[in-house]
Amino acid sequence: MSQRDTNNIKKQEQKDCFVPRNDNQEVIENGVKQSAHKKEIASARLLSTSQHELRNDVRVPKLRFKEFEGEWHKKKLNTKIDFIAGYAFKSKMMKNFESKYQLLKMSNIYKSELQLDRNPSYWEKIDDKLKKYLLKKKDILLTLTGTVGKKDYGYSIVIPKNDRFLLNQRLVCLRAKTNISDADFINNLIKTSKFYYSFFNESKGGTGNQTNVGVDDLRNIKLLIPSFQEQQKIASFLAAVDTKIQQLTTKKELLENYKKGAMQQLFSQQLRFKNDDGTDFPDWEEKRLGEVGKIITGKTPSTSDEKLWNGEIQFITPTDIQENIKFQTQTKRTVVKNKRLNILPINSIVYTCIASIGKMCLTTKESITNQQINSIIPYQKYNYEYVYYYLLFLTPKIKSTQANTTLPIINKTDFSKFKIKTPSLKEQQKIANYLSALDKKITNVALQITNTQTFKKGLLQQLFV
């Protein structure tokens, strides 16, 4: 937890994670607030919701900037966009070490994120024939091949810089025509439900369970598109929303890194809390997990006996435990309470010990788990949140003990032997309260990100036709 990290967080908090105050700001702030409450998105003063008699016409968006009027016109995409189909670069010529150019493949555009470290391939030099496939800043890439019955294609990204990336096969580059279409507008257009409907409707079967969308079919898709000036206005407004999302994301990352640093310094005792009267707390003791609480390995009730299921007790499995979610509030399945169950009380620590080791949560209701999970019911002299956070801190070490095994397993005996350092109960509470406060900040920022993303989805539905 460096001073630099602390300063970065303070700077971000001072910004309040909002874009600089401008004409779009009031709309964004009000819209996000209303979106969070699941009300209709506000148009505020920037957008006109009743300016035209054409309001209900399908050729006019529900939300519109007040300086624009008239209908949008249905156009083939090739009248607004230049399409470049990817090239089948020869695999034997590809390099697996970093070179001048990186080939962009479908695997690098996963879930609409540019992931350059995912199976990277490189190319040393290009001739005149291959210059066509050299991508430019603001080019939009779209994946064309996926699995029958799934929508695991149609992912898109925007190229961040010039002269480094080459376009591989099964991708298409969408390049906005100069002074005819705006690249940022097009990037948002292809994220609308209308585009996806047309895109997947053009999908055709390929080899095996593979399905493809052809570039020619893509060129001929017709969508309603406004004037170049209105495109720019819409793109500018949505860019302000994207900036807000990015600022919130940066703040969340800073807080998460700050928390990691705080845990490192607290649990290594580089930082210590003082007692309320200013005196030092006693020295810490080292304990095995089995000394800190009762360890219980879960067991799945008989799935063939319907009478055991759909009751008041949560049944926790590894798939129920979500990353970075501290409290387990719901599960996919529940069981009926009976004397044969090893029921975990509220505030038990649940920890996966088979396959996906290290997923963890705290129970908020009476619960049981399946056999992939060991749980800790802390004894009275140990704060359950302190034990939770120390386990979170210890998890990389726990995982490393199983690094070279095909199916990682930590049985109850071995799990009970892991050691944690324990201060007095009062110091445990202070540490737990401090880390909990950080978690609340992180959760709050994560909620702001979700609300802003929801707000943007609503805008895409109402700013586009």
Tab-separated table of C-alpha atoms in Angstrom:
chain	number	residue	atom	x	y	z
A	1	MET	CA	0.000	0.000	0.000
A	2	SER	CA	2.218	2.780	-1.264
A	3	GLN	CA	1.750	6.519	-0.725
A	4	ARG	CA	1.362	6.771	-4.501
A	5	ASP	CA	-1.636	4.389	-4.423
A	6	THR	CA	-3.173	6.421	-1.602
A	7	ASN	CA	-2.695	9.675	-3.525
A	8	ASN	CA	-4.172	8.163	-6.702
A	9	ILE	CA	-7.301	7.102	-4.818
A	10	LYS	CA	-7.689	10.553	-3.274
A	11	LYS	CA	-7.320	12.223	-6.684
A	12	GLN	CA	-9.937	9.899	-8.158
A	13	GLU	CA	-12.308	10.555	-5.251
A	14	GLN	CA	-11.885	14.309	-5.717
A	15	LYS	CA	-13.028	13.891	-9.308
A	16	ASP	CA	-15.995	11.997	-7.909
A	17	CYS	CA	-15.508	9.746	-10.919
A	18	PHE	CA	-17.437	12.096	-13.199
A	19	VAL	CA	-16.328	13.422	-16.543
A	20	PRO	CA	-15.438	17.146	-16.576
A	21	ARG	CA	-18.515	19.300	-16.271
A	22	ASN	CA	-19.997	19.932	-19.713
A	23	ASP	CA	-23.315	20.001	-21.524
A	24	ASN	CA	-23.644	16.233	-21.232
A	25	GLN	CA	-22.908	16.031	-17.516
A	26	GLU	CA	-26.356	16.766	-16.108
A	27	VAL	CA	-27.930	14.204	-18.410
A	28	ILE	CA	-25.471	11.498	-17.444
A	29	GLU	CA	-25.757	12.074	-13.697
A	30	ASN	CA	-29.554	12.281	-13.689
A	31	GLY	CA	-29.886	9.381	-16.090
A	32	VAL	CA	-27.679	7.066	-14.050
A	33	LYS	CA	-29.576	7.905	-10.860
A	34	GLN	CA	-32.918	7.156	-12.469
A	35	SER	CA	-31.574	4.049	-14.176
A	36	ALA	CA	-30.405	2.780	-10.778
A	37	HIS	CA	-33.980	3.085	-9.534
A	38	LYS	CA	-35.304	1.297	-12.643
A	39	LYS	CA	-37.277	4.318	-13.777
A	40	GLU	CA	-37.491	5.607	-17.326
A	41	ILE	CA	-34.192	7.160	-18.377
A	42	ALA	CA	-34.277	10.931	-18.112
A	43	SER	CA	-33.676	12.992	-21.196
A	44	ALA	CA	-33.073	16.144	-19.088
A	45	ARG	CA	-32.551	19.421	-20.898
A	46	LEU	CA	-30.104	18.130	-23.510
A	47	LEU	CA	-32.501	15.780	-25.226
A	48	SER	CA	-35.953	16.522	-26.566
A	49	THR	CA	-38.580	13.854	-25.869
A	50	SER	CA	-41.548	15.540	-27.506
A	51	GLN	CA	-40.185	17.893	-30.116
A	52	HIS	CA	-41.599	16.135	-33.163
A	53	GLU	CA	-44.967	14.894	-34.220
A	54	LEU	CA	-42.933	11.974	-35.577
A	55	ARG	CA	-42.093	10.866	-32.024
A	56	ASN	CA	-43.904	7.531	-32.427
A	57	ASP	CA	-42.658	6.931	-35.964
A	58	VAL	CA	-40.211	4.047	-36.064
A	59	ARG	CA	-37.852	6.179	-38.168
A	60	VAL	CA	-37.287	8.644	-35.331
A	61	PRO	CA	-35.479	7.776	-32.056
A	62	LYS	CA	-37.305	8.079	-28.737
A	63	LEU	CA	-34.590	10.384	-27.393
A	64	ARG	CA	-33.092	13.010	-29.654
A	65	PHE	CA	-30.902	16.090	-29.470
A	66	LYS	CA	-33.118	19.144	-29.892
A	67	GLU	CA	-31.218	20.604	-32.877
A	68	PHE	CA	-32.052	17.631	-35.119
A	69	GLU	CA	-35.319	16.758	-36.809
A	70	GLY	CA	-36.699	14.687	-39.653
A	71	GLU	CA	-36.572	10.963	-40.276
A	72	TRP	CA	-33.579	8.678	-40.229
A	73	HIS	CA	-33.052	6.797	-43.489
A	74	LYS	CA	-32.586	3.080	-43.948
A	75	LYS	CA	-29.249	2.438	-45.644
A	76	LYS	CA	-27.123	-0.562	-46.511
A	77	LEU	CA	-24.091	-0.641	-44.253
A	78	ASN	CA	-21.736	-0.594	-47.249
A	79	THR	CA	-22.904	2.941	-48.064
A	80	LYS	CA	-21.523	4.135	-44.728
A	81	ILE	CA	-18.727	1.677	-44.000
A	82	ASP	CA	-15.808	0.140	-45.881
A	83	PHE	CA	-15.482	-3.582	-45.153
A	84	ILE	CA	-12.165	-5.431	-45.174
A	85	ALA	CA	-12.283	-9.207	-44.781
A	86	GLY	CA	-9.433	-10.789	-42.814
A	87	TYR	CA	-6.564	-12.561	-44.567
A	88	ALA	CA	-5.599	-16.224	-44.092
A	89	PHE	CA	-2.059	-15.731	-42.841
A	90	LYS	CA	-0.106	-19.008	-43.020
A	91	SER	CA	0.283	-20.591	-39.596
A	92	LYS	CA	3.782	-21.881	-40.333
A	93	MET	CA	4.949	-18.306	-40.960
A	94	MET	CA	3.532	-16.966	-37.695
A	95	LYS	CA	5.918	-16.198	-34.841
A	96	ASN	CA	5.226	-16.974	-31.206
A	97	PHE	CA	7.646	-14.304	-30.004
A	98	GLU	CA	7.013	-10.576	-30.148
A	99	SER	CA	7.798	-9.058	-33.520
A	100	LYS	CA	6.952	-5.864	-35.416
A	101	TYR	CA	3.302	-6.771	-36.080
A	102	GLN	CA	0.766	-8.705	-34.066
A	103	LEU	CA	-1.883	-10.720	-35.874
A	104	LEU	CA	-5.324	-10.112	-34.456
A	105	LYS	CA	-7.291	-13.360	-34.345
A	106	MET	CA	-10.741	-14.204	-33.036
A	107	SER	CA	-9.176	-15.397	-29.783
A	108	ASN	CA	-7.850	-11.871	-29.181
A	109	ILE	CA	-11.373	-10.416	-29.299
A	110	TYR	CA	-13.088	-12.292	-26.526
A	111	LYS	CA	-16.407	-10.994	-25.227
A	112	SER	CA	-15.739	-7.658	-26.939
A	113	GLU	CA	-12.455	-7.073	-25.131
A	114	LEU	CA	-9.077	-6.739	-26.828
A	115	GLN	CA	-6.941	-9.411	-25.161
A	116	LEU	CA	-3.498	-9.204	-26.749
A	117	ASP	CA	-1.958	-11.792	-24.419
A	118	ARG	CA	-4.455	-14.502	-25.382
A	119	ASN	CA	-2.660	-16.921	-27.750
A	120	PRO	CA	-0.594	-14.156	-29.385
A	121	SER	CA	0.865	-14.591	-32.886
A	122	TYR	CA	3.254	-12.235	-34.648
A	123	TRP	CA	4.405	-11.386	-38.182
A	124	GLU	CA	7.794	-9.985	-39.121
A	125	LYS	CA	7.257	-7.954	-42.288
A	126	ILE	CA	4.593	-7.100	-44.841
A	127	ASP	CA	4.693	-6.494	-48.584
A	128	ASP	CA	2.370	-4.364	-50.715
A	129	LYS	CA	-0.183	-7.186	-50.838
A	130	LEU	CA	-0.470	-7.342	-47.046
A	131	LYS	CA	-0.563	-3.583	-46.416
A	132	LYS	CA	-4.294	-3.764	-47.026
A	133	TYR	CA	-4.637	-5.720	-43.762
A	134	LEU	CA	-2.683	-3.247	-41.653
A	135	LEU	CA	-5.222	-1.781	-39.265
A	136	LYS	CA	-5.720	1.884	-38.424
A	137	LYS	CA	-6.733	3.675	-35.263
A	138	LYS	CA	-10.539	3.562	-34.749
A	139	ASP	CA	-10.999	0.604	-37.100
A	140	ILE	CA	-13.710	-1.669	-35.711
A	141	LEU	CA	-13.189	-5.447	-35.731
A	142	LEU	CA	-16.047	-7.937	-35.638
A	143	THR	CA	-15.828	-11.714	-35.136
A	144	LEU	CA	-17.719	-13.684	-37.788
A	145	THR	CA	-17.492	-17.335	-36.713
A	146	GLY	CA	-19.093	-19.078	-33.758
A	147	THR	CA	-20.929	-22.153	-32.534
A	148	VAL	CA	-24.355	-23.267	-33.764
A	149	GLY	CA	-26.988	-22.414	-31.171
A	150	LYS	CA	-24.717	-20.019	-29.310
A	151	LYS	CA	-24.067	-16.321	-29.645
A	152	ASP	CA	-20.328	-16.611	-29.064
A	153	TYR	CA	-19.472	-14.387	-32.030
A	154	GLY	CA	-20.370	-10.883	-33.129
A	155	TYR	CA	-17.868	-9.578	-30.560
A	156	SER	CA	-16.331	-6.233	-31.475
A	157	ILE	CA	-13.432	-3.994	-30.442
A	158	VAL	CA	-11.927	-0.692	-31.589
A	159	ILE	CA	-8.272	-0.529	-32.649
A	160	PRO	CA	-6.420	1.760	-30.198
A	161	LYS	CA	-3.382	2.688	-32.334
A	162	ASN	CA	-1.970	2.650	-35.890
A	163	ASP	CA	0.544	0.454	-37.690
A	164	ARG	CA	0.901	-2.457	-35.340
A	165	PHE	CA	-1.940	-4.901	-35.946
A	166	LEU	CA	-2.754	-7.155	-38.906
A	167	LEU	CA	-6.233	-8.503	-39.669
A	168	ASN	CA	-6.467	-12.302	-39.627
A	169	GLN	CA	-9.201	-14.458	-41.181
A	170	ARG	CA	-12.664	-14.892	-39.618
A	171	LEU	CA	-12.606	-11.240	-38.666
A	172	VAL	CA	-13.869	-8.255	-40.582
A	173	CYS	CA	-12.714	-4.661	-40.290
A	174	LEU	CA	-15.379	-1.941	-40.374
A	175	ARG	CA	-13.848	1.382	-41.378
A	176	ALA	CA	-16.083	4.463	-41.306
A	177	LYS	CA	-16.216	6.334	-44.624
A	178	THR	CA	-14.625	9.778	-44.215
A	179	ASN	CA	-17.168	12.598	-43.660
A	180	ILE	CA	-20.003	10.121	-44.229
A	181	SER	CA	-20.036	8.156	-41.018
A	182	ASP	CA	-18.522	8.538	-37.564
A	183	ALA	CA	-16.421	5.606	-36.289
A	184	ASP	CA	-17.614	5.985	-32.693
A	185	PHE	CA	-21.233	6.089	-33.826
A	186	ILE	CA	-20.730	2.918	-35.888
A	187	ASN	CA	-19.103	1.227	-32.907
A	188	ASN	CA	-22.241	1.897	-30.858
A	189	LEU	CA	-24.576	1.053	-33.737
A	190	ILE	CA	-23.221	-2.504	-33.947
A	191	LYS	CA	-23.983	-2.988	-30.247
A	192	THR	CA	-27.708	-2.336	-30.686
A	193	SER	CA	-30.339	-5.071	-30.628
A	194	LYS	CA	-31.407	-4.168	-34.186
A	195	PHE	CA	-27.915	-4.840	-35.517
A	196	TYR	CA	-27.531	-8.099	-33.585
A	197	TYR	CA	-30.898	-9.316	-34.859
A	198	SER	CA	-29.828	-8.727	-38.467
A	199	PHE	CA	-26.320	-10.074	-37.851
A	200	PHE	CA	-27.380	-13.407	-36.360
A	201	ASN	CA	-30.159	-13.704	-38.937
A	202	GLU	CA	-27.444	-13.843	-41.634
A	203	SER	CA	-25.628	-16.696	-39.909
A	204	LYS	CA	-25.081	-19.828	-42.012
A	205	GLY	CA	-23.835	-23.292	-41.110
A	206	GLY	CA	-20.188	-24.164	-41.624
A	207	THR	CA	-18.037	-27.171	-40.794
A	208	GLY	CA	-19.444	-29.367	-38.008
A	209	ASN	CA	-21.211	-27.227	-35.422
A	210	GLN	CA	-19.602	-24.056	-36.748
A	211	THR	CA	-21.627	-21.115	-38.019
A	212	ASN	CA	-20.520	-18.035	-39.952
A	213	VAL	CA	-21.678	-14.634	-41.124
A	214	GLY	CA	-20.396	-13.695	-44.577
A	215	VAL	CA	-18.857	-10.295	-45.256
A	216	ASP	CA	-21.113	-9.752	-48.298
A	217	ASP	CA	-24.183	-10.459	-46.166
A	218	LEU	CA	-22.892	-7.989	-43.612
A	219	ARG	CA	-22.436	-5.307	-46.260
A	220	ASN	CA	-26.082	-5.637	-47.295
A	221	ILE	CA	-27.623	-5.320	-43.827
A	222	LYS	CA	-29.955	-2.307	-43.769
A	223	LEU	CA	-30.255	-0.081	-40.706
A	224	LEU	CA	-31.693	3.354	-39.992
A	225	ILE	CA	-28.840	5.874	-39.854
A	226	PRO	CA	-28.950	9.662	-39.258
A	227	SER	CA	-26.916	12.448	-40.827
A	228	PHE	CA	-23.167	12.623	-40.226
A	229	GLN	CA	-23.645	15.596	-37.871
A	230	GLU	CA	-26.212	13.753	-35.737
A	231	GLN	CA	-23.967	10.693	-35.665
A	232	GLN	CA	-21.165	12.849	-34.257
A	233	LYS	CA	-23.444	14.332	-31.596
A	234	ILE	CA	-24.669	10.915	-30.456
A	235	ALA	CA	-21.129	9.522	-30.468
A	236	SER	CA	-19.824	12.442	-28.402
A	237	PHE	CA	-22.529	11.989	-25.791
A	238	LEU	CA	-21.975	8.234	-25.503
A	239	ALA	CA	-18.216	8.830	-25.295
A	240	ALA	CA	-18.871	10.937	-22.190
A	241	VAL	CA	-20.739	7.987	-20.662
A	242	ASP	CA	-17.857	5.670	-21.593
A	243	THR	CA	-15.420	8.077	-19.950
A	244	LYS	CA	-17.442	7.947	-16.750
A	245	ILE	CA	-17.439	4.138	-16.850
A	246	GLN	CA	-13.671	4.115	-17.386
A	247	GLN	CA	-13.088	6.532	-14.511
A	248	LEU	CA	-15.204	4.403	-12.204
A	249	THR	CA	-13.364	1.282	-13.358
A	250	THR	CA	-10.020	2.957	-12.632
A	251	LYS	CA	-11.203	3.951	-9.162
A	252	LYS	CA	-12.334	0.381	-8.455
A	253	GLU	CA	-8.949	-0.998	-9.563
A	254	LEU	CA	-7.136	1.521	-7.354
A	255	LEU	CA	-9.254	0.561	-4.352
A	256	GLU	CA	-8.711	-3.157	-4.989
A	257	ASN	CA	-4.941	-2.651	-5.213
A	258	TYR	CA	-5.031	-0.481	-2.086
A	259	LYS	CA	-6.887	-3.269	-0.256
A	260	LYS	CA	-4.285	-5.860	-1.330
A	261	GLY	CA	-1.522	-3.616	-0.046
A	262	ALA	CA	-3.374	-3.007	3.206
A	263	MET	CA	-3.841	-6.746	3.779
A	264	GLN	CA	-0.154	-7.380	3.090
A	265	GLN	CA	0.947	-4.771	5.615
A	266	LEU	CA	-1.662	-5.610	8.259
A	267	PHE	CA	-1.156	-9.374	8.242
A	268	SER	CA	2.637	-9.068	8.131
A	269	GLN	CA	2.300	-6.666	11.106
A	270	GLN	CA	4.094	-3.849	9.309
A	271	LEU	CA	1.043	-1.796	10.271
A	272	ARG	CA	-0.541	-2.204	13.692
A	273	PHE	CA	-3.604	-0.668	15.285
A	274	LYS	CA	-3.424	0.817	18.766
A	275	ASN	CA	-5.791	0.139	21.623
A	276	ASP	CA	-8.413	2.816	22.305
A	277	ASP	CA	-6.282	4.150	25.174
A	278	GLY	CA	-3.230	4.435	22.898
A	279	THR	CA	-1.425	1.373	24.252
A	280	ASP	CA	-0.064	-1.453	22.114
A	281	PHE	CA	-2.043	-4.631	21.631
A	282	PRO	CA	-0.463	-7.940	22.768
A	283	ASP	CA	1.780	-9.959	20.450
A	284	TRP	CA	0.095	-12.148	17.863
A	285	GLU	CA	-0.130	-15.921	18.142
A	286	GLU	CA	0.166	-18.498	15.376
A	287	LYS	CA	-2.710	-20.970	15.186
A	288	ARG	CA	-3.770	-23.774	12.884
A	289	LEU	CA	-7.158	-23.345	11.209
A	290	GLY	CA	-8.405	-26.351	13.176
A	291	GLU	CA	-7.677	-24.404	16.388
A	292	VAL	CA	-9.476	-21.291	15.151
A	293	GLY	CA	-12.792	-22.952	14.392
A	294	LYS	CA	-14.667	-26.165	13.758
A	295	ILE	CA	-13.930	-27.498	10.245
A	296	ILE	CA	-16.809	-29.152	8.389
A	297	THR	CA	-16.595	-30.851	4.992
A	298	GLY	CA	-19.859	-30.640	3.088
A	299	LYS	CA	-21.977	-33.453	1.729
A	300	THR	CA	-24.668	-33.479	-0.963
A	301	PRO	CA	-28.017	-34.934	0.174
A	302	SER	CA	-29.473	-37.671	-2.009
A	303	THR	CA	-30.668	-36.083	-5.236
A	304	SER	CA	-33.094	-38.965	-5.814
A	305	ASP	CA	-35.102	-38.144	-2.692
A	306	GLU	CA	-37.241	-35.114	-3.587
A	307	LYS	CA	-38.402	-34.742	0.028
A	308	LEU	CA	-34.925	-33.524	1.005
A	309	TRP	CA	-34.966	-30.567	-1.383
A	310	ASN	CA	-36.618	-27.146	-1.732
A	311	GLY	CA	-36.549	-26.212	1.925
A	312	GLU	CA	-35.314	-23.330	4.061
A	313	ILE	CA	-31.591	-24.245	4.227
A	314	GLN	CA	-29.215	-22.880	1.563
A	315	PHE	CA	-27.195	-25.501	-0.341
A	316	ILE	CA	-23.898	-23.887	-1.378
A	317	THR	CA	-21.788	-25.269	-4.233
A	318	PRO	CA	-18.677	-23.707	-5.846
A	319	THR	CA	-20.793	-22.336	-8.706
A	320	ASP	CA	-22.898	-20.368	-6.202
A	321	ILE	CA	-19.828	-18.522	-4.902
A	322	GLN	CA	-19.138	-15.428	-6.993
A	323	GLU	CA	-15.754	-13.750	-7.222
A	324	ASN	CA	-15.385	-10.685	-4.980
A	325	ILE	CA	-18.824	-11.254	-3.410
A	326	LYS	CA	-18.245	-11.504	0.327
A	327	PHE	CA	-21.679	-12.561	1.557
A	328	GLN	CA	-23.628	-15.524	0.164
A	329	THR	CA	-27.223	-14.299	0.050
A	330	GLN	CA	-28.792	-16.857	-2.290
A	331	THR	CA	-28.176	-20.276	-3.832
A	332	LYS	CA	-29.605	-22.141	-6.799
A	333	ARG	CA	-30.892	-24.943	-4.583
A	334	THR	CA	-32.118	-25.317	-1.012
A	335	VAL	CA	-32.681	-28.305	1.265
A	336	VAL	CA	-35.158	-29.232	3.986
A	337	LYS	CA	-33.854	-28.909	7.544
A	338	ASN	CA	-33.294	-32.224	9.320
A	339	LYS	CA	-31.132	-33.628	12.146
A	340	ARG	CA	-28.743	-35.462	9.810
A	341	LEU	CA	-27.438	-32.247	8.247
A	342	ASN	CA	-24.245	-30.530	9.420
A	343	ILE	CA	-25.818	-27.086	9.304
A	344	LEU	CA	-23.541	-24.069	9.167
A	345	PRO	CA	-24.725	-21.096	11.242
A	346	ILE	CA	-24.695	-17.502	10.004
A	347	ASN	CA	-21.179	-16.028	9.656
A	348	SER	CA	-19.487	-19.323	8.824
A	349	ILE	CA	-16.602	-19.190	6.335
A	350	VAL	CA	-17.089	-21.307	3.209
A	351	TYR	CA	-13.952	-22.292	1.249
A	352	THR	CA	-13.705	-24.412	-1.921
A	353	CYS	CA	-11.031	-27.125	-1.635
A	354	ILE	CA	-11.456	-29.201	-4.809
A	355	ALA	CA	-10.714	-28.049	-8.396
A	356	SER	CA	-11.372	-24.287	-8.139
A	357	ILE	CA	-9.523	-23.839	-4.856
A	358	GLY	CA	-9.899	-20.606	-2.926
A	359	LYS	CA	-13.397	-19.399	-3.769
A	360	MET	CA	-14.878	-18.215	-0.526
A	361	CYS	CA	-17.786	-16.429	1.134
A	362	LEU	CA	-19.556	-15.853	4.429
A	363	THR	CA	-22.949	-17.395	5.126
A	364	THR	CA	-25.874	-15.069	5.784
A	365	LYS	CA	-28.386	-17.840	6.487
A	366	GLU	CA	-28.276	-21.370	7.821
A	367	SER	CA	-26.541	-23.388	5.107
A	368	ILE	CA	-24.915	-26.640	4.072
A	369	THR	CA	-22.385	-27.216	1.297
A	370	ASN	CA	-21.410	-29.955	-1.112
A	371	GLN	CA	-18.304	-32.111	-0.678
A	372	GLN	CA	-16.043	-29.723	-2.628
A	373	ILE	CA	-16.158	-27.259	0.244
A	374	ASN	CA	-14.595	-27.089	3.704
A	375	SER	CA	-16.209	-24.603	6.060
A	376	ILE	CA	-15.025	-22.970	9.270
A	377	ILE	CA	-17.310	-22.139	12.179
A	378	PRO	CA	-15.039	-19.776	14.173
A	379	TYR	CA	-14.724	-20.267	17.914
A	380	GLN	CA	-15.835	-17.441	20.200
A	381	LYS	CA	-12.408	-15.799	20.600
A	382	TYR	CA	-12.004	-15.332	16.840
A	383	ASN	CA	-13.709	-12.708	14.694
A	384	TYR	CA	-15.300	-14.377	11.662
A	385	GLU	CA	-14.475	-11.465	9.312
A	386	TYR	CA	-10.855	-11.417	10.453
A	387	VAL	CA	-10.532	-15.142	9.686
A	388	TYR	CA	-12.220	-14.553	6.310
A	389	TYR	CA	-9.766	-11.796	5.351
A	390	TYR	CA	-6.737	-13.716	6.590
A	391	LEU	CA	-7.818	-16.709	4.483
A	392	LEU	CA	-8.204	-14.376	1.510
A	393	PHE	CA	-4.641	-13.196	2.138
A	394	LEU	CA	-3.424	-16.805	2.562
A	395	THR	CA	-5.146	-18.190	-0.554
A	396	PRO	CA	-2.205	-17.733	-3.005
A	397	LYS	CA	-0.055	-19.833	-0.653
A	398	ILE	CA	-2.807	-22.452	-0.312
A	399	LYS	CA	-3.182	-22.656	-4.102
A	400	SER	CA	0.578	-23.040	-4.573
A	401	THR	CA	0.544	-26.303	-2.599
A	402	GLN	CA	-1.597	-27.828	-5.367
A	403	ALA	CA	0.015	-26.121	-8.364
A	404	ASN	CA	1.352	-29.289	-10.035
A	405	THR	CA	-1.637	-31.582	-9.571
A	406	THR	CA	-4.165	-32.470	-12.282
A	407	LEU	CA	-7.143	-32.158	-9.923
A	408	PRO	CA	-6.247	-29.932	-6.968
A	409	ILE	CA	-7.679	-31.282	-3.710
A	410	ILE	CA	-7.163	-30.113	-0.130
A	411	ASN	CA	-8.746	-32.545	2.311
A	412	LYS	CA	-10.103	-31.618	5.717
A	413	THR	CA	-6.966	-32.753	7.567
A	414	ASP	CA	-4.588	-30.712	5.419
A	415	PHE	CA	-6.929	-27.717	5.415
A	416	SER	CA	-7.025	-27.779	9.219
A	417	LYS	CA	-3.209	-27.566	9.358
A	418	PHE	CA	-2.820	-24.257	7.521
A	419	LYS	CA	-1.532	-21.616	9.929
A	420	ILE	CA	-2.839	-18.125	10.497
A	421	LYS	CA	-1.577	-15.381	12.789
A	422	THR	CA	-4.109	-14.156	15.312
A	423	PRO	CA	-4.039	-10.955	17.386
A	424	SER	CA	-6.314	-10.241	20.327
A	425	LEU	CA	-10.032	-10.259	19.574
A	426	LYS	CA	-10.191	-6.466	19.823
A	427	GLU	CA	-7.387	-6.010	17.278
A	428	GLN	CA	-9.023	-8.621	15.042
A	429	GLN	CA	-12.187	-6.510	15.093
A	430	LYS	CA	-10.294	-3.332	14.200
A	431	ILE	CA	-8.596	-5.035	11.246
A	432	ALA	CA	-11.864	-6.592	10.083
A	433	ASN	CA	-13.709	-3.259	10.352
A	434	TYR	CA	-11.013	-1.471	8.343
A	435	LEU	CA	-11.007	-4.043	5.524
A	436	SER	CA	-14.819	-4.225	5.556
A	437	ALA	CA	-14.974	-0.452	5.061
A	438	LEU	CA	-12.716	-0.809	2.006
A	439	ASP	CA	-14.940	-3.594	0.685
A	440	LYS	CA	-17.992	-1.362	1.053
A	441	LYS	CA	-16.276	1.342	-0.998
A	442	ILE	CA	-15.357	-1.198	-3.688
A	443	THR	CA	-18.912	-2.563	-3.736
A	444	ASN	CA	-20.347	0.946	-4.016
A	445	VAL	CA	-18.112	1.790	-6.994
A	446	ALA	CA	-18.956	-1.561	-8.625
A	447	LEU	CA	-22.650	-0.683	-8.260
A	448	GLN	CA	-22.034	2.716	-9.872
A	449	ILE	CA	-20.336	0.953	-12.794
A	450	THR	CA	-23.293	-1.412	-13.188
A	451	ASN	CA	-25.800	1.451	-13.032
A	452	THR	CA	-23.860	3.479	-15.603
A	453	GLN	CA	-23.609	0.474	-17.921
A	454	THR	CA	-27.358	-0.060	-17.533
A	455	PHE	CA	-27.925	3.602	-18.308
A	456	LYS	CA	-25.846	3.275	-21.480
A	457	LYS	CA	-27.804	0.199	-22.592
A	458	GLY	CA	-30.971	2.222	-22.188
A	459	LEU	CA	-29.468	5.022	-24.258
A	460	LEU	CA	-28.554	2.604	-27.038
A	461	GLN	CA	-32.186	1.517	-27.159
A	462	GLN	CA	-33.554	5.049	-27.238
A	463	LEU	CA	-30.930	7.067	-29.144
A	464	PHE	CA	-30.977	4.560	-32.011
A	465	VAL	CA	-33.904	3.452	-34.116
